[in-house]
CSV table of C-alpha atoms (C1' of nucleotides) in Angstrom, one decimal:
chain,number,residue,atom,x,y,z
A,1,MET,CA,113.6,75.7,92.9
A,2,SER,CA,111.7,78.9,92.1
A,3,ALA,CA,108.5,80.1,93.6
A,4,ARG,CA,106.0,77.3,93.8
A,5,SER,CA,103.0,78.7,95.6
A,6,HIS,CA,99.5,78.3,94.2
A,7,SER,CA,96.9,80.0,96.3
A,8,ALA,CA,94.7,77.8,94.2
A,9,THR,CA,95.5,74.2,94.6
A,10,SER,CA,92.6,71.9,95.1
A,11,GLY,CA,94.0,72.0,98.6
A,12,SER,CA,92.6,70.0,101.5
A,13,ALA,CA,91.0,72.4,103.8
A,14,SER,CA,90.6,75.6,101.8
A,15,SER,CA,87.0,75.3,100.7
A,16,PRO,CA,84.5,75.2,103.6
A,17,SER,CA,81.6,75.7,101.2
A,18,GLY,CA,82.3,72.9,98.8
A,19,PRO,CA,79.4,70.6,98.4
A,20,ALA,CA,80.5,68.3,95.7
A,21,GLY,CA,83.0,67.4,93.0
A,22,SER,CA,86.7,66.8,92.9
A,23,GLY,CA,87.7,70.3,91.7
A,24,PHE,CA,88.7,73.4,93.5
A,25,CYS,CA,86.5,76.4,94.4
A,26,LEU,CA,86.4,79.4,92.2
A,27,ASP,CA,86.9,81.8,95.1
A,28,ASP,CA,90.1,79.9,95.9
A,29,LEU,CA,91.7,81.3,92.7
A,30,LEU,CA,93.6,84.5,92.9
A,31,CYS,CA,93.0,85.0,89.2
A,32,PHE,CA,89.3,84.9,89.7
A,33,ALA,CA,89.4,87.3,92.6
A,34,VAL,CA,91.2,89.8,90.3
A,35,TYR,CA,88.8,88.9,87.4
A,36,SER,CA,85.7,89.6,89.4
A,37,ALA,CA,87.1,92.7,91.2
A,38,GLU,CA,87.9,94.1,87.7
A,39,HIS,CA,84.3,93.6,86.6
A,40,ALA,CA,83.1,95.1,89.8
A,41,PHE,CA,85.2,98.2,89.2
A,42,THR,CA,83.8,98.5,85.6
A,43,ARG,CA,80.3,98.2,86.9
A,44,ALA,CA,80.9,100.7,89.6
A,45,TYR,CA,82.4,103.2,87.2
A,46,ARG,CA,79.7,102.8,84.6
A,47,PRO,CA,77.0,105.0,86.2
A,48,LEU,CA,79.5,107.6,87.2
A,49,LEU,CA,81.1,107.8,83.8
A,50,LYS,CA,77.7,108.0,82.1
A,51,ALA,CA,77.6,111.6,83.2
A,52,LEU,CA,80.8,112.2,81.1
A,53,ASP,CA,79.4,110.0,78.3
A,54,VAL,CA,82.6,107.9,78.1
A,55,THR,CA,83.3,104.3,78.9
A,56,TYR,CA,85.8,103.1,81.4
A,57,PRO,CA,88.6,102.4,78.9
A,58,GLN,CA,87.9,105.7,77.3
A,59,TYR,CA,88.2,107.3,80.7
A,60,LEU,CA,91.7,105.7,81.2
A,61,ILE,CA,92.8,107.2,77.9
A,62,LEU,CA,91.6,110.6,79.1
A,63,VAL,CA,93.5,110.2,82.4
A,64,LEU,CA,96.7,109.8,80.3
A,65,LEU,CA,95.9,112.8,78.0
A,66,TRP,CA,95.0,115.1,80.9
A,67,ARG,CA,98.4,114.4,82.3
A,68,LYS,CA,100.2,114.8,78.9
A,69,ASP,CA,98.4,115.9,75.8
A,70,GLY,CA,99.4,114.9,72.3
A,71,GLN,CA,100.7,111.4,73.0
A,72,SER,CA,101.1,108.9,70.2
A,73,VAL,CA,98.8,105.8,69.8
A,74,LYS,CA,101.8,103.7,70.6
A,75,ALA,CA,102.6,105.6,73.8
A,76,LEU,CA,99.1,105.3,75.0
A,77,GLY,CA,99.1,101.6,74.2
A,78,GLU,CA,102.2,100.9,76.2
A,79,GLN,CA,100.8,102.5,79.3
A,80,LEU,CA,97.5,100.7,79.0
A,81,HIS,CA,99.0,97.5,77.6
A,82,LEU,CA,96.7,97.8,74.6
A,83,ASP,CA,97.5,97.5,70.9
A,84,SER,CA,96.3,99.5,67.9
A,85,GLY,CA,93.6,96.9,67.2
A,86,THR,CA,91.9,98.0,70.4
A,87,LEU,CA,93.0,101.7,70.4
A,88,THR,CA,92.3,102.8,66.8
A,89,PRO,CA,88.5,102.2,66.9
A,90,LEU,CA,88.3,103.5,70.5
A,91,LEU,CA,90.1,106.7,69.6
A,92,LYS,CA,87.9,107.1,66.6
A,93,ARG,CA,84.9,106.9,68.8
A,94,LEU,CA,86.4,109.6,71.1
A,95,GLU,CA,87.1,111.7,68.0
A,96,VAL,CA,83.5,111.3,66.8
A,97,ALA,CA,82.3,112.4,70.3
A,98,GLY,CA,84.4,115.6,69.9
A,99,ILE,CA,86.7,114.7,72.8
A,100,VAL,CA,90.0,114.2,71.0
A,101,ARG,CA,91.5,115.1,67.7
A,102,ARG,CA,93.8,112.6,65.8
A,103,ALA,CA,96.7,114.1,63.8
A,104,ARG,CA,99.5,112.5,61.8
A,105,ASN,CA,102.8,113.6,63.1
A,106,PRO,CA,104.4,115.7,60.4
A,107,ALA,CA,107.9,114.8,61.5
A,108,ASP,CA,107.2,111.1,61.3
A,109,GLU,CA,104.2,110.2,59.2
A,110,ARG,CA,103.9,106.7,60.7
A,111,VAL,CA,102.8,108.3,64.0
A,112,VAL,CA,99.4,109.5,65.0
A,113,ASN,CA,99.2,111.9,67.9
A,114,ILE,CA,96.1,112.3,70.0
A,115,PHE,CA,95.1,115.8,71.2
A,116,LEU,CA,92.4,116.8,73.6
A,117,THR,CA,89.8,119.2,72.3
A,118,ASP,CA,88.4,122.0,74.5
A,119,ALA,CA,85.5,119.7,75.3
A,120,GLY,CA,88.0,116.9,76.3
A,121,ARG,CA,89.9,119.2,78.6
A,122,ALA,CA,86.7,120.5,80.1
A,123,LEU,CA,85.8,116.9,81.2
A,124,GLU,CA,88.6,116.8,83.7
A,125,ALA,CA,86.7,119.0,86.2
A,126,ASN,CA,83.8,116.5,86.2
A,127,ALA,CA,86.2,113.7,86.7
A,128,GLN,CA,87.2,114.9,90.1
A,129,GLU,CA,83.7,114.0,91.2
A,130,VAL,CA,84.1,110.5,89.8
A,131,LEU,CA,87.4,110.0,91.7
A,132,ARG,CA,85.7,111.1,94.9
A,133,ALA,CA,82.8,108.7,94.4
A,134,MET,CA,85.1,105.8,93.6
A,135,GLY,CA,87.2,106.6,96.6
A,136,SER,CA,84.3,106.2,98.9
A,137,ALA,CA,83.0,103.0,97.1
A,138,ILE,CA,86.4,101.4,97.5
A,139,GLY,CA,86.0,101.8,101.3
A,140,LEU,CA,89.7,101.6,102.2
A,141,CYS,CA,91.9,104.0,104.0
A,142,GLU,CA,94.6,105.7,102.0
A,143,ALA,CA,97.4,103.5,103.4
A,144,ASP,CA,95.5,100.2,102.7
A,145,ALA,CA,94.6,101.3,99.2
A,146,VAL,CA,98.2,102.3,98.4
A,147,GLU,CA,99.4,98.9,99.7
A,148,LEU,CA,96.9,97.0,97.7
A,149,ARG,CA,97.6,99.0,94.6
A,150,GLU,CA,101.3,98.3,94.9
A,151,LYS,CA,100.8,94.6,95.4
A,152,MET,CA,98.6,94.5,92.3
A,153,ILE,CA,101.1,96.4,90.2
A,154,ALA,CA,103.9,94.0,91.4
A,155,LEU,CA,101.7,91.0,90.6
A,156,ARG,CA,100.9,92.4,87.2
A,157,ASP,CA,104.6,92.9,86.4
A,158,ARG,CA,105.6,89.4,87.5
A,159,LEU,CA,102.9,87.9,85.3
A,160,ASN,CA,103.9,90.0,82.4
A,161,ALA,CA,107.5,89.0,82.9
A,162,ALA,CA,106.5,85.3,83.0
A,163,VAL,CA,105.0,85.6,79.5
A,164,GLU,CA,108.4,87.2,78.5
B,1,MET,CA,81.3,110.3,107.9
B,2,SER,CA,81.8,107.2,105.9
B,3,ALA,CA,85.0,106.0,104.3
B,4,ARG,CA,86.6,108.7,102.3
B,5,SER,CA,89.9,107.3,101.1
B,6,HIS,CA,90.9,107.7,97.5
B,7,SER,CA,94.2,105.9,96.8
B,8,ALA,CA,93.8,108.0,93.7
B,9,THR,CA,93.6,111.7,94.4
B,10,SER,CA,95.9,113.9,92.3
B,11,GLY,CA,97.8,113.9,95.6
B,12,SER,CA,100.8,116.0,96.2
B,13,ALA,CA,103.7,113.6,96.5
B,14,SER,CA,102.4,110.4,95.1
B,15,SER,CA,103.8,110.6,91.5
B,16,PRO,CA,107.5,110.7,91.3
B,17,SER,CA,107.5,110.0,87.6
B,18,GLY,CA,105.1,112.7,86.6
B,19,PRO,CA,106.6,114.9,83.9
B,20,ALA,CA,103.7,117.2,83.0
B,21,GLY,CA,100.0,118.0,83.1
B,22,SER,CA,97.6,118.7,85.9
B,23,GLY,CA,96.2,115.2,86.2
B,24,PHE,CA,97.0,112.2,88.2
B,25,CYS,CA,99.1,109.3,87.2
B,26,LEU,CA,97.5,106.1,85.9
B,27,ASP,CA,99.5,103.9,88.2
B,28,ASP,CA,98.1,105.9,91.1
B,29,LEU,CA,94.7,104.5,90.5
B,30,LEU,CA,93.8,101.3,92.3
B,31,CYS,CA,91.2,100.6,89.6
B,32,PHE,CA,93.9,100.7,86.9
B,33,ALA,CA,96.2,98.4,88.9
B,34,VAL,CA,93.3,95.8,89.0
B,35,TYR,CA,92.5,96.5,85.4
B,36,SER,CA,96.0,95.8,84.2
B,37,ALA,CA,96.6,92.9,86.5
B,38,GLU,CA,93.4,91.3,85.1
B,39,HIS,CA,94.7,91.7,81.6
B,40,ALA,CA,98.1,90.3,82.7
B,41,PHE,CA,96.3,87.2,84.1
B,42,THR,CA,94.4,86.7,80.9
B,43,ARG,CA,97.6,87.0,78.9
B,44,ALA,CA,99.4,84.6,81.1
B,45,TYR,CA,96.6,82.1,80.9
B,46,ARG,CA,96.2,82.3,77.2
B,47,PRO,CA,99.2,80.1,76.1
B,48,LEU,CA,98.6,77.6,78.9
B,49,LEU,CA,94.9,77.2,78.0
B,50,LYS,CA,95.7,76.9,74.3
B,51,ALA,CA,96.7,73.3,75.1
B,52,LEU,CA,93.1,72.7,76.3
B,53,ASP,CA,91.7,74.7,73.4
B,54,VAL,CA,89.6,76.9,75.7
B,55,THR,CA,89.6,80.6,76.5
B,56,TYR,CA,90.0,82.0,80.0
B,57,PRO,CA,86.3,82.6,80.7
B,58,GLN,CA,85.5,79.1,79.3
B,59,TYR,CA,88.1,77.7,81.7
B,60,LEU,CA,86.3,79.4,84.6
B,61,ILE,CA,83.1,77.8,83.6
B,62,LEU,CA,84.9,74.4,83.5
B,63,VAL,CA,86.2,75.0,87.0
B,64,LEU,CA,82.6,75.4,88.2
B,65,LEU,CA,81.4,72.3,86.4
B,66,TRP,CA,84.3,70.1,87.5
B,67,ARG,CA,83.3,70.9,91.0
B,68,LYS,CA,79.5,70.4,90.4
B,69,ASP,CA,78.2,69.1,87.1
B,70,GLY,CA,74.8,69.9,85.7
B,71,GLN,CA,74.4,73.5,87.0
B,72,SER,CA,71.9,75.9,85.4
B,73,VAL,CA,73.0,78.8,83.3
B,74,LYS,CA,71.7,81.1,86.0
B,75,ALA,CA,73.7,79.3,88.7
B,76,LEU,CA,76.9,79.6,86.6
B,77,GLY,CA,76.1,83.3,86.0
B,78,GLU,CA,75.7,84.1,89.6
B,79,GLN,CA,79.1,82.7,90.5
B,80,LEU,CA,80.9,84.4,87.6
B,81,HIS,CA,78.7,87.6,87.8
B,82,LEU,CA,77.8,87.1,84.1
B,83,ASP,CA,74.3,87.1,82.5
B,84,SER,CA,72.8,85.0,79.8
B,85,GLY,CA,73.8,87.5,77.2
B,86,THR,CA,77.4,86.5,77.8
B,87,LEU,CA,76.9,82.9,78.8
B,88,THR,CA,74.5,81.6,76.1
B,89,PRO,CA,77.0,82.1,73.2
B,90,LEU,CA,79.9,81.0,75.3
B,91,LEU,CA,78.2,77.8,76.3
B,92,LYS,CA,77.2,77.2,72.8
B,93,ARG,CA,80.8,77.4,71.7
B,94,LEU,CA,81.7,74.9,74.5
B,95,GLU,CA,79.0,72.7,73.2
B,96,VAL,CA,80.2,72.9,69.6
B,97,ALA,CA,83.7,72.0,70.9
B,98,GLY,CA,82.2,68.9,72.4
B,99,ILE,CA,83.1,69.9,76.0
B,100,VAL,CA,79.6,70.3,77.4
B,101,ARG,CA,76.1,69.3,76.7
B,102,ARG,CA,73.1,71.7,77.2
B,103,ALA,CA,69.8,70.2,78.2
B,104,ARG,CA,66.5,71.8,79.1
B,105,ASN,CA,65.4,70.8,82.6
B,106,PRO,CA,62.4,68.5,82.3
B,107,ALA,CA,61.1,69.7,85.7
B,108,ASP,CA,61.2,73.3,84.7
B,109,GLU,CA,61.4,74.0,81.0
B,110,ARG,CA,62.7,77.5,81.5
B,111,VAL,CA,66.0,76.2,82.9
B,112,VAL,CA,68.9,74.9,80.9
B,113,ASN,CA,71.4,72.6,82.7
B,114,ILE,CA,75.0,72.3,81.6
B,115,PHE,CA,76.6,68.9,81.7
B,116,LEU,CA,80.2,68.0,81.0
B,117,THR,CA,80.9,65.4,78.3
B,118,ASP,CA,83.5,62.8,78.7
B,119,ALA,CA,85.9,65.1,76.9
B,120,GLY,CA,85.0,67.9,79.3
B,121,ARG,CA,85.8,65.8,82.3
B,122,ALA,CA,89.0,64.6,80.8
B,123,LEU,CA,90.3,68.2,80.6
B,124,GLU,CA,90.5,68.4,84.3
B,125,ALA,CA,93.7,66.3,84.4
B,126,ASN,CA,95.4,68.8,82.1
B,127,ALA,CA,94.2,71.7,84.1
B,128,GLN,CA,96.3,70.6,87.0
B,129,GLU,CA,99.3,71.5,84.9
B,130,VAL,CA,97.8,74.9,84.2
B,131,LEU,CA,97.4,75.6,87.9
B,132,ARG,CA,100.9,74.6,88.6
B,133,ALA,CA,102.3,76.9,85.9
B,134,MET,CA,100.1,79.8,87.1
B,135,GLY,CA,101.2,79.3,90.7
B,136,SER,CA,104.8,79.8,89.8
B,137,ALA,CA,104.0,82.8,87.5
B,138,ILE,CA,102.2,84.5,90.4
B,139,GLY,CA,105.4,84.3,92.4
B,140,LEU,CA,103.8,84.6,95.8
B,141,CYS,CA,104.0,82.3,98.8
B,142,GLU,CA,100.8,80.6,99.7
B,143,ALA,CA,100.1,82.9,102.7
B,144,ASP,CA,100.6,86.1,100.7
B,145,ALA,CA,98.5,84.8,97.8
B,146,VAL,CA,95.7,84.0,100.2
B,147,GLU,CA,95.9,87.4,101.8
B,148,LEU,CA,95.8,89.2,98.5
B,149,ARG,CA,92.9,87.1,97.2
B,150,GLU,CA,90.9,87.8,100.3
B,151,LYS,CA,91.5,91.5,100.0
B,152,MET,CA,90.4,91.4,96.4
B,153,ILE,CA,87.2,89.5,97.2
B,154,ALA,CA,86.4,91.9,100.0
B,155,LEU,CA,87.1,94.9,97.6
B,156,ARG,CA,84.9,93.3,95.0
B,157,ASP,CA,82.0,92.8,97.4
B,158,ARG,CA,82.2,96.4,98.7
B,159,LEU,CA,82.1,97.7,95.1
B,160,ASN,CA,79.2,95.5,94.2
B,161,ALA,CA,77.4,96.7,97.3
B,162,ALA,CA,78.0,100.3,96.4
B,163,VAL,CA,76.2,99.8,93.1
B,164,GLU,CA,73.3,98.4,95.2
C,1,DC,C1',40.4,78.2,87.6
C,2,DG,C1',42.4,82.4,85.1
C,3,DC,C1',45.4,85.8,84.3
C,4,DA,C1',49.0,89.1,85.8
C,5,DA,C1',53.6,89.1,87.6
C,6,DT,C1',57.8,86.8,87.8
C,7,DT,C1',61.6,84.0,86.2
C,8,DA,C1',65.0,81.8,82.8
C,9,DA,C1',67.2,81.9,78.4
C,10,DA,C1',67.9,83.7,74.2
C,11,DT,C1',68.6,87.6,71.0
C,12,DT,C1',70.2,92.1,69.4
C,13,DG,C1',73.3,95.7,69.2
C,14,DC,C1',77.4,98.1,70.8
C,15,DA,C1',82.0,98.3,72.9
C,16,DC,C1',86.2,96.2,74.2
C,17,DC,C1',90.3,93.0,73.5
C,18,DC,C1',93.5,90.3,71.0
C,19,DA,C1',95.8,87.7,67.1
C,20,DA,C1',97.0,88.0,62.6
C,21,DC,C1',97.6,90.6,58.7
C,22,DT,C1',98.2,94.8,55.6
C,23,DG,C1',100.0,99.3,54.0
C,24,DT,C1',103.0,103.2,54.8
C,25,DT,C1',106.9,105.3,56.4
C,26,DT,C1',111.3,105.3,58.4
C,27,DT,C1',115.6,103.2,59.7
C,28,DT,C1',119.3,100.0,58.9
C,29,DG,C1',123.1,97.7,56.8
C,30,DC,C1',125.8,97.1,52.9
D,1,DG,C1',122.2,105.2,47.4
D,2,DC,C1',119.2,101.6,48.0
D,3,DA,C1',117.2,97.2,49.2
D,4,DA,C1',116.0,94.7,53.5
D,5,DA,C1',114.2,95.2,58.1
D,6,DA,C1',111.7,97.5,61.5
D,7,DA,C1',108.2,100.6,63.3
D,8,DC,C1',103.5,102.3,63.4
D,9,DA,C1',98.7,102.6,62.6
D,10,DG,C1',94.9,100.4,60.5
D,11,DT,C1',91.8,96.4,59.3
D,12,DT,C1',89.6,91.9,59.9
D,13,DG,C1',87.7,88.2,62.4
D,14,DG,C1',86.5,85.9,66.6
D,15,DG,C1',85.5,85.9,71.6
D,16,DT,C1',84.0,88.5,75.8
D,17,DG,C1',80.8,91.6,78.4
D,18,DC,C1',76.6,94.3,79.1
D,19,DA,C1',72.0,96.8,78.4
D,20,DA,C1',67.7,96.2,76.6
D,21,DT,C1',64.3,93.5,74.7
D,22,DT,C1',61.9,89.1,73.5
D,23,DT,C1',59.9,84.5,74.2
D,24,DA,C1',58.5,80.8,76.9
D,25,DA,C1',57.4,78.7,81.4
D,26,DT,C1',56.0,79.0,86.1
D,27,DT,C1',54.0,81.1,90.2
D,28,DG,C1',50.8,83.5,92.8
D,29,DC,C1',46.8,85.8,93.9
D,30,DG,C1',42.1,86.9,93.5
DNA sequence: CGCAATTAAATTGCACCCAACTGTTTTTGC
DNA sequence: GCAAAAACAGTTGGGTGCAATTTAATTGCG
């Protein structure tokens, strides 16, 4: 008898707006709430990141590198939950843009380490402005944002665990 | 003096795991929590939806059509926050799969209405099983799931409002 | 009525994301 | 030592998502 909650059954009284059909409402689904919030974040970031000339996933890579430079493709992938099929072309684009440098690890030729260029490091200053703008767009006090973030991380980890 | 919270400043004491660098930690960012939770949902749905032979965005379209058949491309797009550039090829794939039928609206030839086929309607029964499995993977009681969902929807709407 | 503005889909081009596979390099098990 | 297994990045192909443009149909205003 494990957890059995739905948040998304076709439940009797949960859809005040439903005009027709037998199905459930999209806004009843937690998965859709997360799906559409994610798109809203991407949309909100887009104009801000245009100033840095990077996309949102590229920005997440930069966040990791600003914190710790020279990480391997695998290490970056584990933190973002992305594999080389996504990362290799993305990192190549960052390299072409002059933001990172890719270098085989001499001690282990299987590994490629990613290093920020001077230009890549310089972007961090601009990113502070992005953070500030997003903080105000989110429109939550610090405590509420932290609580929501922790719940999302916990949800993510449970979902990942359920897929093994 | 509008809202000014970040949930994501490089804040003093928020990163217990931080080994290096000047930047902030990825898990400190609410946007990343949502980003990775969304991917976790997609990953969790993938094996379940494989039984129906549809992808996750295709499933969301079906949820809308099960509720109300014959909606226009525009109507579907407004509910999913997607435009015709995404929907047209997706709906064509559903049509090729024999799940929906696309038909120009005789009353307004600009509009294309999407109708479920018998096969498309038949999938709804299987979807109940998907819902049940996701409910247990989410691992939240109904009340917590509803609360989290409402907070995500509110966050999404604030973000969308911030982009105009 | 007639034509400009608007609306709906479709198209094009680019970036992301994943599954499946390939080619090296390193580690392991004997 | 050396062959099998594992690890890592890269490649390919298909689906998603969005900006910008195009085409066709409708509306609205003079």
